[in-house]
């Protein structure tokens, strides 16, 4: 059982999903992100895990999926832990040049991501994702940073 590899956990309360999320330490000393969802979301979570695996195999900068399992109540997804900083706070600590460079990196990632073939059966997800993008754009427009021609 993959959960037997977990020696400690710390709850994560940030993020958009309704999953329970934890930073976990594994027996081998590495850290991971454990996501726990209701069993009723099994098919969706399995598809998300498969997509993450596909992206990881294409050398895109995403957390590598490590394990996927379920029990009577929940679906579990374990990913490698990627250190980083909260983007809700980080922009206020960076110069305009640094923010621009990060924006360019994000654009390169999105170019690769958007070049991948899409599974047409997942199109309903578009509405959710569009709402997410709209709120991110609103936050950007409210921020103190702006760039010519944006």
mmCIF file of C-alpha atoms in Angstrom:
data_model
loop_
_atom_site.group_PDB
_atom_site.id
_atom_site.type_symbol
_atom_site.label_atom_id
_atom_site.label_comp_id
_atom_site.label_asym_id
_atom_site.label_seq_id
_atom_site.Cartn_x
_atom_site.Cartn_y
_atom_site.Cartn_z
ATOM 1 C CA UNK A 1 0.000 0.000 0.000
ATOM 2 C CA UNK A 2 1.456 3.394 -0.970
ATOM 3 C CA UNK A 3 0.159 5.067 2.206
ATOM 4 C CA UNK A 4 2.477 2.817 4.235
ATOM 5 C CA UNK A 5 5.382 4.774 2.708
ATOM 6 C CA UNK A 6 4.149 7.985 4.405
ATOM 7 C CA UNK A 7 5.849 8.790 7.714
ATOM 8 C CA UNK A 8 4.455 12.294 8.380
ATOM 9 C CA UNK A 9 1.947 14.749 6.934
ATOM 10 C CA UNK A 10 1.191 18.458 7.083
ATOM 11 C CA UNK A 11 -2.202 19.794 5.867
ATOM 12 C CA UNK A 12 -2.272 22.286 2.993
ATOM 13 C CA UNK A 13 -5.224 24.671 3.103
ATOM 14 C CA UNK A 14 -4.500 26.762 0.015
ATOM 15 C CA UNK A 15 -5.694 26.019 -3.476
ATOM 16 C CA UNK A 16 -8.833 25.803 -5.529
ATOM 17 C CA UNK A 17 -9.789 22.181 -5.272
ATOM 18 C CA UNK A 18 -12.039 20.560 -2.723
ATOM 19 C CA UNK A 19 -9.489 17.762 -2.312
ATOM 20 C CA UNK A 20 -7.819 17.389 1.044
ATOM 21 C CA UNK A 21 -4.143 18.095 0.431
ATOM 22 C CA UNK A 22 -1.067 17.252 2.482
ATOM 23 C CA UNK A 23 2.660 17.712 2.229
ATOM 24 C CA UNK A 24 3.892 14.257 3.212
ATOM 25 C CA UNK A 25 7.294 12.874 4.026
ATOM 26 C CA UNK A 26 8.023 9.436 2.625
ATOM 27 C CA UNK A 27 10.114 6.672 4.169
ATOM 28 C CA UNK A 28 12.989 7.399 1.788
ATOM 29 C CA UNK A 29 13.158 11.031 3.010
ATOM 30 C CA UNK A 30 11.574 12.590 -0.053
ATOM 31 C CA UNK A 31 8.487 14.786 0.168
ATOM 32 C CA UNK A 32 5.270 14.459 -1.778
ATOM 33 C CA UNK A 33 1.879 16.046 -2.321
ATOM 34 C CA UNK A 34 -0.955 13.739 -1.273
ATOM 35 C CA UNK A 35 -4.405 14.615 -2.612
ATOM 36 C CA UNK A 36 -7.468 12.891 -1.165
ATOM 37 C CA UNK A 37 -10.868 13.094 -2.872
ATOM 38 C CA UNK A 38 -14.255 11.453 -2.402
ATOM 39 C CA UNK A 39 -14.481 8.025 -4.005
ATOM 40 C CA UNK A 40 -17.337 9.287 -6.191
ATOM 41 C CA UNK A 41 -14.747 11.345 -8.101
ATOM 42 C CA UNK A 42 -12.684 8.250 -8.990
ATOM 43 C CA UNK A 43 -13.037 8.515 -12.785
ATOM 44 C CA UNK A 44 -12.187 12.220 -12.834
ATOM 45 C CA UNK A 45 -9.210 11.755 -10.512
ATOM 46 C CA UNK A 46 -7.955 8.802 -12.543
ATOM 47 C CA UNK A 47 -8.116 10.959 -15.697
ATOM 48 C CA UNK A 48 -6.288 13.819 -13.928
ATOM 49 C CA UNK A 49 -3.558 11.432 -12.748
ATOM 50 C CA UNK A 50 -3.210 10.013 -16.255
ATOM 51 C CA UNK A 51 -2.945 13.520 -17.712
ATOM 52 C CA UNK A 52 -0.285 14.479 -15.159
ATOM 53 C CA UNK A 53 1.656 11.342 -16.072
ATOM 54 C CA UNK A 54 1.398 12.197 -19.767
ATOM 55 C CA UNK A 55 2.636 15.764 -19.166
ATOM 56 C CA UNK A 56 5.479 14.551 -16.964
ATOM 57 C CA UNK A 57 6.596 12.067 -19.622
ATOM 58 C CA UNK A 58 6.744 14.939 -22.132
ATOM 59 C CA UNK A 59 9.223 16.793 -19.896
ATOM 60 C CA UNK A 60 6.786 19.548 -19.019
ATOM 61 C CA UNK A 61 7.454 21.181 -15.634
ATOM 62 C CA UNK A 62 4.756 19.435 -13.608
ATOM 63 C CA UNK A 63 4.865 17.400 -10.414
ATOM 64 C CA UNK A 64 5.617 13.786 -11.326
ATOM 65 C CA UNK A 65 2.754 11.443 -10.399
ATOM 66 C CA UNK A 66 3.983 8.696 -8.074
ATOM 67 C CA UNK A 67 0.999 6.619 -6.931
ATOM 68 C CA UNK A 68 -2.767 6.363 -7.322
ATOM 69 C CA UNK A 69 -5.026 4.187 -5.165
ATOM 70 C CA UNK A 70 -8.435 4.044 -3.525
ATOM 71 C CA UNK A 71 -10.215 2.541 -0.569
ATOM 72 C CA UNK A 72 -13.878 2.276 0.402
ATOM 73 C CA UNK A 73 -14.276 6.048 0.909
ATOM 74 C CA UNK A 74 -11.523 7.965 -0.854
ATOM 75 C CA UNK A 75 -9.299 8.280 -3.918
ATOM 76 C CA UNK A 76 -5.633 9.075 -3.276
ATOM 77 C CA UNK A 77 -3.106 10.666 -5.626
ATOM 78 C CA UNK A 78 0.533 11.079 -4.645
ATOM 79 C CA UNK A 79 2.808 13.444 -6.573
ATOM 80 C CA UNK A 80 6.419 14.461 -6.114
ATOM 81 C CA UNK A 81 6.775 17.624 -4.012
ATOM 82 C CA UNK A 82 7.876 20.746 -5.864
ATOM 83 C CA UNK A 83 9.207 23.551 -3.696
ATOM 84 C CA UNK A 84 7.998 27.001 -4.602
ATOM 85 C CA UNK A 85 6.468 30.214 -3.407
ATOM 86 C CA UNK A 86 2.861 31.357 -3.230
ATOM 87 C CA UNK A 87 2.152 33.408 -6.346
ATOM 88 C CA UNK A 88 -0.470 35.394 -4.427
ATOM 89 C CA UNK A 89 2.375 36.895 -2.357
ATOM 90 C CA UNK A 90 5.458 36.573 -4.561
ATOM 91 C CA UNK A 91 4.750 39.342 -7.128
ATOM 92 C CA UNK A 92 5.029 42.067 -4.496
ATOM 93 C CA UNK A 93 8.594 40.895 -3.773
ATOM 94 C CA UNK A 94 9.813 40.847 -7.386
ATOM 95 C CA UNK A 95 10.947 43.543 -9.775
ATOM 96 C CA UNK A 96 9.089 44.221 -12.997
ATOM 97 C CA UNK A 97 11.940 42.541 -14.904
ATOM 98 C CA UNK A 98 11.649 39.377 -12.784
ATOM 99 C CA UNK A 99 7.874 39.314 -13.198
ATOM 100 C CA UNK A 100 8.243 39.722 -16.944
ATOM 101 C CA UNK A 101 10.723 36.813 -17.079
ATOM 102 C CA UNK A 102 8.296 34.621 -15.103
ATOM 103 C CA UNK A 103 5.511 35.594 -17.483
ATOM 104 C CA UNK A 104 7.666 34.566 -20.448
ATOM 105 C CA UNK A 105 8.410 31.200 -18.815
ATOM 106 C CA UNK A 106 4.699 30.684 -18.202
ATOM 107 C CA UNK A 107 4.005 31.539 -21.843
ATOM 108 C CA UNK A 108 6.550 28.965 -23.042
ATOM 109 C CA UNK A 109 4.935 26.331 -20.825
ATOM 110 C CA UNK A 110 1.464 27.202 -22.129
ATOM 111 C CA UNK A 111 2.691 27.054 -25.736
ATOM 112 C CA UNK A 112 3.904 23.478 -25.168
ATOM 113 C CA UNK A 113 0.755 22.553 -23.267
ATOM 114 C CA UNK A 114 -1.564 23.940 -25.928
ATOM 115 C CA UNK A 115 0.310 22.088 -28.675
ATOM 116 C CA UNK A 116 -0.735 18.737 -27.190
ATOM 117 C CA UNK A 117 -3.730 16.893 -28.658
ATOM 118 C CA UNK A 118 -6.894 17.295 -26.596
ATOM 119 C CA UNK A 119 -9.317 14.556 -25.624
ATOM 120 C CA UNK A 120 -12.654 15.906 -26.839
ATOM 121 C CA UNK A 121 -14.487 13.999 -24.092
ATOM 122 C CA UNK A 122 -12.947 16.366 -21.559
ATOM 123 C CA UNK A 123 -14.440 19.527 -23.094
ATOM 124 C CA UNK A 124 -16.930 20.050 -20.212
ATOM 125 C CA UNK A 125 -13.909 20.840 -18.073
ATOM 126 C CA UNK A 126 -13.432 23.934 -20.234
ATOM 127 C CA UNK A 127 -16.161 25.858 -18.370
ATOM 128 C CA UNK A 128 -14.488 25.255 -15.017
ATOM 129 C CA UNK A 129 -11.066 26.163 -16.362
ATOM 130 C CA UNK A 130 -12.350 29.315 -18.090
ATOM 131 C CA UNK A 131 -13.816 30.539 -14.784
ATOM 132 C CA UNK A 132 -10.444 29.886 -13.164
ATOM 133 C CA UNK A 133 -8.620 31.858 -15.874
ATOM 134 C CA UNK A 134 -11.129 34.718 -15.637
ATOM 135 C CA UNK A 135 -10.488 35.096 -11.907
ATOM 136 C CA UNK A 136 -6.701 35.011 -12.472
ATOM 137 C CA UNK A 137 -7.020 37.730 -15.110
ATOM 138 C CA UNK A 138 -9.123 39.845 -12.749
ATOM 139 C CA UNK A 139 -6.463 39.468 -10.047
ATOM 140 C CA UNK A 140 -3.744 40.443 -12.526
ATOM 141 C CA UNK A 141 -5.678 43.508 -13.636
ATOM 142 C CA UNK A 142 -6.119 44.559 -10.001
ATOM 143 C CA UNK A 143 -2.389 44.150 -9.265
ATOM 144 C CA UNK A 144 0.070 47.012 -9.259
ATOM 145 C CA UNK A 145 2.044 45.499 -12.146
ATOM 146 C CA UNK A 146 1.240 46.045 -15.766
ATOM 147 C CA UNK A 147 3.190 45.904 -18.987
ATOM 148 C CA UNK A 148 2.982 47.822 -22.192
ATOM 149 C CA UNK A 149 0.630 46.169 -24.723
ATOM 150 C CA UNK A 150 -0.863 43.683 -22.241
#
